[in-house]
Amino acid sequence: MLEIEIDGKPLSVAEGSTVMDAARVVGAYVPHFCYHKKLSIAANCRMCLVEVEKAPKPLPACATPVTNGMKVHTHSEMAVKAQKGVMEFLLINHPLDCPICDQGGECQLQDLAVGYGDSRSRYREEKRVVANKDLGPLVSTDLTRCIQCTRCVRFGQEIAGIMELGMAFRGEHSEIMSFVGRTVDSELSGNMIDLCPVGALTSKPFRFSARTWELSRRRSVSPHDSLGANLVVQVKHDRVMRVLPLENEEVNECWISDKDRFSYEGLNGEQRLTRPMLKQDGKWHEVDWQVALDYAAHALRDIAEKHGPAALGALASPHGTLEELYLLQRLMRGLGSGNVDCRPRQSDFRLDGKLAGAPWLGMTIADLAAADSVLVVGSFLRKDHPLIAQRLRQSVKRGAALNLIHCSADDLLTRVHVRAVVSPADLAGALAQVVVAAAETKGMPIDPNLQPHIAAVRIGEEARRIARSLVDAKSGAVLLGNLAQQHPEASALHLLGQELARLCGARFGVLGEAANSVGGYVAGAVPFGQLAGLNAREMLREPRKGYVLLNIEPELDCYDAGQALAALGAADSVIVLTPFKGRAMEYADCLLPVSPFTETSGTFVNLEGRAQSFNAVVKPLEQTRPGWKVLRVLGSMLGLVGFEFDSSEAVRDAVLRGETPFVASRLGNQAASVPVTVGAPSGGLRRVGEVPIYFADPLVRRAAALQRTRDAQPPQAGLHPDTARQLGIGEGDPVRLRQGGAEAVLPARIDATLAAGCVRVAAGHPATAALGELHGPITVERG
């Protein structure tokens, strides 16, 4: 620790700290623009000049290291004169357009100009003008306002992992620009808007729609991926206008993904369902809530009485709130049916009832960031979990080893220690190789239940290097991604990952797919435990007479979309609780408009088991109602016990029973052994059914700006060059895909990062909705 005095206040700071760090500790404000606590030091704005005793001139507080006995004055005559001089230079070329600037009212330059600027300029020459650049559909530019702080450049290099913006030219002619002909396409690009201290980079969807002082600010939680990023939702006249990050160092730090930031556009789109609707004689009619609820209650009761409770099934989205999922399963079990599931994209359910608790990360997010060796199995990590990928990117910079076993070699924008790229059919075999290699390295026996199935695998060099990395780690982690959980051999992958973690002394965890992937288990919205029933795949493979759908679009959200459509089309009654119109109007007979996350209170349990509750930020749109209220009333109308709740908080407390913020007792990745097969892969092509980042849930699918990004381009059929050559297919050729008795025609894309013997075809998109299993066999031929 070093002793320092700032503005007459003595304090001790750690060696290596800067004057800016020390000033923050003591509470002394030093004006700045280029400095940001999460970015490297640039020291190019010079606004933070301070006086240091015995130094001949002012020094930048952000780049000056503390020395023992240093005395600093942040507001002395010398410091203030230097700061005012810098401000005058910054304002020389800055346009006087605050009244029309979106940053007005929340602009650092505007604020500091009041304290350090003059009332009039001494500059009489013509100001420079910088041409704006097209950075894509999310970020708008007014580069004449830029003060060259380079925060956006450093963010891309250091946080997002890709340099999409840079500084060109010198001095007064310096400009921020993208590479020639390129836009900003990072899944974290919106954070540049927050970082910009002036109005040079602003939100294109929000542009000119409201002023900051007109907006009310309310806290919320992201309903998308399983991290549960904390949000500030800004509202005007009961309409969501903008979404910003709420800093929470333990969860999302000060960042959010573009999916979290811009998905609000879908809240007020044309596809919002605002009134209850019933289908009569093949035509849809808007009705009162009482009529719709009476119809739904009678339909469910009639099916249960006529065909038995097992003829009913309920499918829910893991993006729903804890309260909605809990009341849905209470409704179904109250009717006598255990057929309820919130895992529509899962295909292997052999571990149901054999897990110690809800599958989860297996550690805190902070523990994961501190791991020195990580193996991720079956994950499009950057797109599935943008902020987890960002955390791991920082860990790699600190020396951690990131290892991957996956079906493609997508660029993670970081250094990868070892990467094994295999077909989905070979995924379990590749992980088995690592398990055997780790056992040999450690000289430990393999679990007797697994030993007969994997003892004969041939260990490749990649597997040995991955095993060595985990064995040598002081803090290792083995993680299963979305593809691994959706895989037809998910149980084998889980048991192999569990065994590998045991052999290496590492943590074992699951990267949940959605905001309530953990919460769904906690709420009991799974078909085991009290009154067991059919899982999601069985409910569609063995069609039920009646279905209740909650916040889900089965044709886009199920493992086998074609099978889902066939089952729903054959049902006697399909009751859909949804915020949106969509293809449900083809197969449903009752649509009940429920509120999205901004119009209801609720709880999400993130991948580390942290329960985060939030309140509605706006009133429900027209006749929309919170989903938990609709289910509560429906349960009461059916005469079921356990629906006497007056608030969502009461429902939450009934589920969590005081276990907040962490539901530790409900979590558990340890699984009892089940029969697994890790043998030679079957022949033929296999589909790699990725779920693109902006097609993962109903809300992002309706966000206009996100649908114009590069990540939302129409699906293509990705083929390895060797596979394409064998099939006689070239880049851009139309190819006919056949799967599950259906077909689709897509353009071919030659992709050398893909494993041979498989076809990468996106799910969650209308163009591929008719196809079958996400990771099943597929037939490809020239179109």
Coordinates of N, CA, C and O in Angstrom, one line a residue, residues 461-575:
E461 N -5.0 -36.6 -30.5 CA -4.1 -35.6 -29.9 C -4.8 -34.4 -29.3 O -4.4 -33.9 -28.2
E462 N -5.9 -34.0 -30.0 CA -6.7 -32.9 -29.4 C -7.3 -33.2 -28.1 O -7.2 -32.4 -27.1
A463 N -7.8 -34.4 -27.9 CA -8.4 -34.9 -26.7 C -7.3 -34.9 -25.6 O -7.6 -34.5 -24.4
R464 N -6.1 -35.4 -25.9 CA -5.0 -35.4 -24.9 C -4.7 -34.0 -24.4 O -4.4 -33.8 -23.2
R465 N -4.6 -33.1 -25.3 CA -4.2 -31.7 -24.9 C -5.4 -31.0 -24.1 O -5.1 -30.3 -23.1
I466 N -6.6 -31.3 -24.4 CA -7.7 -30.8 -23.6 C -7.6 -31.4 -22.2 O -7.8 -30.6 -21.2
A467 N -7.4 -32.7 -22.1 CA -7.4 -33.3 -20.8 C -6.2 -32.8 -20.0 O -6.4 -32.5 -18.8
R468 N -5.1 -32.6 -20.6 CA -3.9 -32.1 -19.9 C -4.2 -30.7 -19.4 O -3.8 -30.3 -18.2
S469 N -4.9 -29.9 -20.2 CA -5.2 -28.5 -19.8 C -6.1 -28.5 -18.5 O -5.9 -27.7 -17.6
L470 N -7.1 -29.4 -18.5 CA -8.0 -29.5 -17.3 C -7.3 -30.1 -16.1 O -7.5 -29.7 -15.0
V471 N -6.5 -31.1 -16.3 CA -5.8 -31.8 -15.2 C -4.8 -30.8 -14.5 O -4.7 -30.8 -13.3
D472 N -4.2 -30.0 -15.3 CA -3.2 -29.1 -14.8 C -3.8 -27.8 -14.1 O -3.1 -27.1 -13.5
A473 N -5.1 -27.6 -14.4 CA -5.7 -26.4 -13.9 C -5.9 -26.4 -12.4 O -6.2 -27.4 -11.8
K474 N -5.7 -25.2 -11.8 CA -6.0 -25.1 -10.4 C -7.5 -24.8 -10.2 O -8.1 -25.2 -9.2
S475 N -8.1 -24.2 -11.2 CA -9.6 -24.0 -11.2 C -10.1 -24.2 -12.6 O -10.1 -23.3 -13.4
G476 N -10.6 -25.4 -12.8 CA -11.1 -25.8 -14.1 C -12.6 -25.9 -14.1 O -13.3 -25.9 -13.1
A477 N -13.2 -25.8 -15.3 CA -14.6 -25.9 -15.5 C -15.0 -26.7 -16.8 O -14.3 -26.5 -17.8
V478 N -16.0 -27.5 -16.7 CA -16.5 -28.2 -17.9 C -18.0 -27.8 -18.0 O -18.8 -27.9 -17.1
L479 N -18.3 -27.2 -19.2 CA -19.6 -26.6 -19.4 C -20.3 -27.2 -20.6 O -19.7 -27.4 -21.7
L480 N -21.6 -27.5 -20.5 CA -22.4 -28.0 -21.6 C -23.2 -26.8 -22.2 O -23.9 -26.1 -21.4
G481 N -23.1 -26.6 -23.5 CA -23.9 -25.5 -24.1 C -25.2 -25.9 -24.6 O -25.7 -27.0 -24.4
N482 N -25.9 -25.0 -25.3 CA -27.2 -25.2 -25.8 C -27.3 -26.4 -26.7 O -28.2 -27.3 -26.6
L483 N -26.4 -26.6 -27.7 CA -26.4 -27.7 -28.6 C -26.3 -29.0 -27.9 O -26.9 -30.0 -28.2
A484 N -25.4 -29.0 -26.8 CA -25.2 -30.2 -26.1 C -26.5 -30.6 -25.3 O -26.8 -31.8 -25.2
Q485 N -27.2 -29.7 -24.8 CA -28.5 -30.0 -24.1 C -29.6 -30.4 -25.0 O -30.5 -31.2 -24.7
Q486 N -29.5 -29.9 -26.3 CA -30.6 -30.3 -27.3 C -30.2 -31.5 -28.0 O -31.1 -32.1 -28.7
H487 N -29.0 -32.0 -27.8 CA -28.5 -33.2 -28.6 C -29.3 -34.5 -28.3 O -29.7 -34.7 -27.1
P488 N -29.5 -35.3 -29.3 CA -30.1 -36.6 -29.0 C -29.4 -37.5 -28.0 O -30.0 -38.4 -27.4
E489 N -28.1 -37.2 -27.7 CA -27.4 -37.9 -26.7 C -27.0 -37.0 -25.6 O -25.9 -37.1 -25.0
A490 N -27.9 -36.1 -25.2 CA -27.6 -35.2 -24.1 C -27.3 -35.8 -22.8 O -26.4 -35.4 -22.1
S491 N -28.0 -36.9 -22.5 CA -27.7 -37.6 -21.3 C -26.3 -38.2 -21.2 O -25.6 -38.1 -20.2
A492 N -25.8 -38.7 -22.3 CA -24.4 -39.2 -22.4 C -23.4 -38.1 -22.3 O -22.4 -38.2 -21.5
L493 N -23.7 -37.0 -22.9 CA -22.8 -35.8 -22.8 C -22.8 -35.3 -21.3 O -21.7 -34.9 -20.8
H494 N -23.9 -35.3 -20.7 CA -24.0 -34.8 -19.3 C -23.2 -35.8 -18.4 O -22.4 -35.3 -17.6
L495 N -23.3 -37.1 -18.5 CA -22.6 -38.0 -17.7 C -21.1 -38.0 -18.0 O -20.3 -38.1 -17.1
L496 N -20.8 -37.8 -19.2 CA -19.3 -37.7 -19.6 C -18.7 -36.4 -19.1 O -17.6 -36.4 -18.5
G497 N -19.5 -35.3 -19.2 CA -19.0 -34.1 -18.6 C -18.8 -34.1 -17.1 O -17.8 -33.6 -16.5
Q498 N -19.8 -34.8 -16.5 CA -19.7 -34.9 -15.0 C -18.5 -35.8 -14.6 O -17.8 -35.5 -13.6
E499 N -18.3 -36.8 -15.3 CA -17.1 -37.7 -15.0 C -15.8 -37.0 -15.3 O -14.9 -37.1 -14.5
L500 N -15.7 -36.2 -16.4 CA -14.5 -35.5 -16.7 C -14.2 -34.5 -15.6 O -13.0 -34.4 -15.1
A501 N -15.2 -33.8 -15.1 CA -15.0 -32.8 -14.0 C -14.5 -33.5 -12.8 O -13.7 -33.0 -12.0
R502 N -15.1 -34.7 -12.5 CA -14.6 -35.5 -11.3 C -13.2 -35.9 -11.4 O -12.4 -35.7 -10.5
L503 N -12.8 -36.4 -12.6 CA -11.4 -36.8 -12.8 C -10.4 -35.7 -12.6 O -9.3 -35.9 -12.1
C504 N -10.8 -34.5 -13.1 CA -9.9 -33.4 -13.2 C -10.0 -32.4 -12.0 O -9.3 -31.4 -11.9
G505 N -11.0 -32.7 -11.1 CA -11.2 -31.8 -9.9 C -11.7 -30.5 -10.4 O -11.4 -29.4 -9.8
A506 N -12.5 -30.5 -11.5 CA -13.0 -29.2 -12.0 C -14.5 -29.1 -11.6 O -15.1 -30.0 -11.1
R507 N -15.0 -27.9 -11.9 CA -16.5 -27.7 -11.7 C -17.2 -28.1 -13.0 O -16.7 -28.0 -14.1
F508 N -18.4 -28.6 -12.8 CA -19.2 -29.1 -14.0 C -20.5 -28.2 -14.0 O -21.2 -28.1 -12.9
G509 N -20.9 -27.7 -15.1 CA -22.0 -26.9 -15.2 C -22.7 -26.9 -16.6 O -22.2 -27.5 -17.5
V510 N -23.9 -26.3 -16.6 CA -24.7 -26.2 -17.8 C -25.0 -24.7 -18.1 O -25.4 -24.0 -17.2
L511 N -24.8 -24.3 -19.3 CA -25.2 -23.0 -19.8 C -26.6 -23.0 -20.2 O -26.9 -23.4 -21.4
G512 N -27.5 -22.6 -19.4 CA -28.9 -22.7 -19.7 C -29.3 -21.9 -20.9 O -28.7 -20.8 -21.2
E513 N -30.3 -22.3 -21.6 CA -30.7 -21.7 -22.9 C -31.4 -20.4 -22.7 O -31.1 -19.4 -23.5
A514 N -32.2 -20.2 -21.7 CA -33.1 -19.1 -21.6 C -33.2 -18.5 -20.2 O -32.6 -19.1 -19.3
A515 N -33.9 -17.4 -20.1 CA -33.9 -16.6 -18.9 C -34.4 -17.5 -17.7 O -33.9 -17.3 -16.6
N516 N -35.3 -18.5 -17.9 CA -35.8 -19.3 -16.8 C -35.5 -20.8 -17.1 O -36.4 -21.6 -16.7
S517 N -34.4 -21.1 -17.7 CA -34.1 -22.5 -17.9 C -33.9 -23.2 -16.5 O -34.3 -24.4 -16.3
V518 N -33.3 -22.5 -15.6 CA -33.2 -23.0 -14.2 C -34.5 -22.8 -13.5 O -35.0 -23.7 -12.8
G519 N -35.2 -21.7 -13.7 CA -36.4 -21.4 -13.0 C -37.6 -22.4 -13.3 O -38.4 -22.6 -12.5
G520 N -37.5 -22.9 -14.6 CA -38.6 -23.9 -14.9 C -38.5 -25.1 -14.1 O -39.6 -25.6 -13.7
Y521 N -37.3 -25.6 -13.7 CA -37.2 -26.7 -12.8 C -37.7 -26.3 -11.4 O -38.4 -27.1 -10.7
V522 N -37.3 -25.1 -11.0 CA -37.6 -24.7 -9.6 C -39.1 -24.5 -9.5 O -39.7 -24.9 -8.5
A523 N -39.8 -24.1 -10.6 CA -41.2 -23.9 -10.6 C -42.0 -25.2 -10.7 O -43.2 -25.3 -10.6
G524 N -41.3 -26.3 -11.1 CA -41.9 -27.6 -11.2 C -42.6 -27.8 -12.6 O -43.4 -28.7 -12.8
A525 N -42.2 -26.9 -13.6 CA -42.8 -27.0 -14.9 C -42.1 -28.0 -15.8 O -41.7 -27.8 -16.9
V526 N -41.8 -29.2 -15.2 CA -41.2 -30.3 -15.8 C -42.1 -31.6 -15.5 O -42.7 -31.6 -14.4
P527 N -42.0 -32.6 -16.3 CA -43.0 -33.7 -16.2 C -42.6 -34.8 -15.2 O -42.9 -36.0 -15.4
F528 N -41.8 -34.5 -14.1 CA -41.5 -35.5 -13.1 C -41.6 -34.8 -11.8 O -41.8 -33.6 -11.7
G529 N -41.4 -35.6 -10.8 CA -41.7 -35.1 -9.4 C -43.1 -35.5 -9.0 O -43.6 -36.6 -9.2
Q530 N -43.8 -34.5 -8.6 CA -45.2 -34.7 -8.2 C -46.1 -34.9 -9.5 O -46.1 -34.0 -10.3
L531 N -46.7 -36.0 -9.6 CA -47.6 -36.4 -10.7 C -46.8 -36.3 -12.0 O -46.9 -35.3 -12.7
A532 N -46.0 -37.4 -12.3 CA -45.2 -37.4 -13.5 C -46.1 -37.5 -14.7 O -47.2 -38.0 -14.7
G533 N -45.5 -37.1 -15.9 CA -46.3 -37.2 -17.1 C -45.3 -37.3 -18.3 O -44.1 -37.7 -18.2
L534 N -45.8 -36.9 -19.5 CA -45.0 -36.9 -20.7 C -44.2 -35.7 -20.8 O -44.6 -34.6 -20.4
N535 N -43.0 -35.8 -21.4 CA -42.1 -34.7 -21.7 C -42.5 -34.0 -23.0 O -43.4 -34.5 -23.7
A536 N -41.8 -32.9 -23.3 CA -42.2 -32.1 -24.5 C -42.2 -33.0 -25.8 O -43.1 -32.8 -26.6
R537 N -41.2 -33.8 -25.9 CA -41.1 -34.5 -27.2 C -42.2 -35.6 -27.3 O -42.8 -35.8 -28.3
E538 N -42.5 -36.3 -26.1 CA -43.5 -37.3 -26.1 C -44.9 -36.7 -26.3 O -45.7 -37.3 -27.0
M539 N -45.1 -35.5 -25.8 CA -46.4 -34.9 -26.0 C -46.7 -34.6 -27.5 O -47.9 -34.5 -27.9
L540 N -45.7 -34.4 -28.3 CA -45.9 -34.1 -29.7 C -45.8 -35.3 -30.5 O -46.4 -35.4 -31.6
R541 N -45.0 -36.3 -30.1 CA -44.8 -37.5 -30.8 C -46.1 -38.4 -30.7 O -46.5 -39.1 -31.6
E542 N -46.7 -38.3 -29.5 CA -47.9 -39.0 -29.2 C -49.0 -37.9 -28.9 O -49.2 -37.5 -27.8
P543 N -49.6 -37.4 -30.0 CA -50.4 -36.2 -29.9 C -51.5 -36.3 -28.8 O -52.2 -37.3 -28.6
R544 N -51.7 -35.2 -28.1 CA -52.8 -35.1 -27.1 C -54.0 -34.5 -27.7 O -54.0 -33.9 -28.8
K545 N -55.1 -34.6 -27.1 CA -56.4 -34.0 -27.6 C -56.5 -32.5 -27.3 O -57.1 -31.8 -28.1
G546 N -55.8 -32.1 -26.3 CA -55.8 -30.6 -26.0 C -54.5 -30.2 -25.5 O -53.7 -30.9 -24.8
Y547 N -54.1 -28.9 -25.9 CA -52.8 -28.4 -25.5 C -53.1 -27.0 -24.9 O -53.9 -26.2 -25.3
V548 N -52.2 -26.6 -23.9 CA -52.1 -25.3 -23.4 C -50.7 -24.8 -23.7 O -49.7 -25.5 -23.3
L549 N -50.6 -23.7 -24.5 CA -49.3 -23.2 -24.9 C -49.0 -21.8 -24.2 O -49.9 -21.0 -24.2
L550 N -47.9 -21.7 -23.5 CA -47.6 -20.4 -22.8 C -46.3 -19.8 -23.4 O -45.2 -20.4 -23.3
N551 N -46.5 -18.6 -24.0 CA -45.4 -17.8 -24.5 C -44.5 -18.6 -25.5 O -43.3 -18.3 -25.6
I552 N -45.0 -19.5 -26.2 CA -44.2 -20.4 -27.1 C -44.9 -20.4 -28.5 O -46.1 -20.3 -28.6
E553 N -44.0 -20.4 -29.5 CA -44.4 -20.7 -30.9 C -43.8 -22.0 -31.3 O -42.7 -22.1 -31.7
P554 N -44.5 -23.1 -31.1 CA -44.0 -24.4 -31.3 C -43.3 -24.7 -32.7 O -42.4 -25.4 -32.8
E555 N -43.9 -24.0 -33.7 CA -43.3 -24.2 -35.0 C -41.9 -23.6 -35.2 O -41.2 -23.9 -36.1
L556 N -41.5 -22.8 -34.2 CA -40.2 -22.2 -34.2 C -39.3 -22.6 -33.0 O -38.1 -22.4 -33.0
D557 N -40.0 -23.0 -31.9 CA -39.3 -23.2 -30.7 C -39.1 -24.7 -30.2 O -38.6 -24.9 -29.1
C558 N -39.6 -25.6 -31.1 CA -39.5 -27.0 -30.7 C -38.4 -27.7 -31.4 O -37.9 -27.3 -32.4
Y559 N -37.9 -28.9 -30.8 CA -36.8 -29.6 -31.4 C -37.2 -30.2 -32.7 O -36.4 -30.2 -33.7
D560 N -38.4 -30.6 -32.9 CA -38.9 -31.1 -34.2 C -40.1 -30.3 -34.6 O -41.3 -30.6 -34.2
A561 N -39.9 -29.2 -35.3 CA -41.0 -28.2 -35.6 C -42.1 -28.9 -36.4 O -43.3 -28.6 -36.2
G562 N -41.7 -29.7 -37.4 CA -42.7 -30.4 -38.2 C -43.6 -31.3 -37.4 O -44.9 -31.3 -37.6
Q563 N -43.0 -32.0 -36.5 CA -43.8 -32.9 -35.7 C -44.8 -32.1 -34.8 O -45.9 -32.4 -34.5
A564 N -44.3 -30.9 -34.3 CA -45.1 -30.1 -33.4 C -46.3 -29.5 -34.2 O -47.4 -29.5 -33.7
L565 N -46.1 -29.1 -35.4 CA -47.2 -28.6 -36.2 C -48.3 -29.6 -36.5 O -49.5 -29.4 -36.4
A566 N -47.8 -30.9 -36.7 CA -48.7 -31.9 -37.0 C -49.6 -32.3 -35.8 O -50.8 -32.5 -35.9
A567 N -48.9 -32.3 -34.6 CA -49.6 -32.7 -33.4 C -50.7 -31.6 -33.0 O -51.8 -31.9 -32.7
L568 N -50.3 -30.3 -33.2 CA -51.2 -29.3 -32.8 C -52.4 -29.2 -33.8 O -53.5 -28.9 -33.4
G569 N -52.1 -29.4 -35.1 CA -53.1 -29.4 -36.1 C -54.2 -30.5 -35.9 O -55.3 -30.3 -36.3
A570 N -53.8 -31.6 -35.2 CA -54.7 -32.7 -35.0 C -55.5 -32.6 -33.7 O -56.4 -33.4 -33.5
A571 N -55.1 -31.6 -32.9 CA -55.8 -31.6 -31.5 C -57.2 -31.0 -31.6 O -57.5 -30.3 -32.5
D572 N -58.0 -31.4 -30.6 CA -59.4 -30.9 -30.6 C -59.4 -29.5 -30.1 O -60.3 -28.7 -30.6
S573 N -58.5 -29.1 -29.2 CA -58.4 -27.7 -28.7 C -57.0 -27.3 -28.4 O -56.3 -28.1 -27.8
V574 N -56.6 -26.1 -28.8 CA -55.3 -25.6 -28.4 C -55.5 -24.2 -27.9 O -56.0 -23.3 -28.6
I575 N -55.3 -24.0 -26.6 CA -55.4 -22.8 -25.9 C -54.0 -22.1 -25.8 O -53.1 -22.7 -25.3

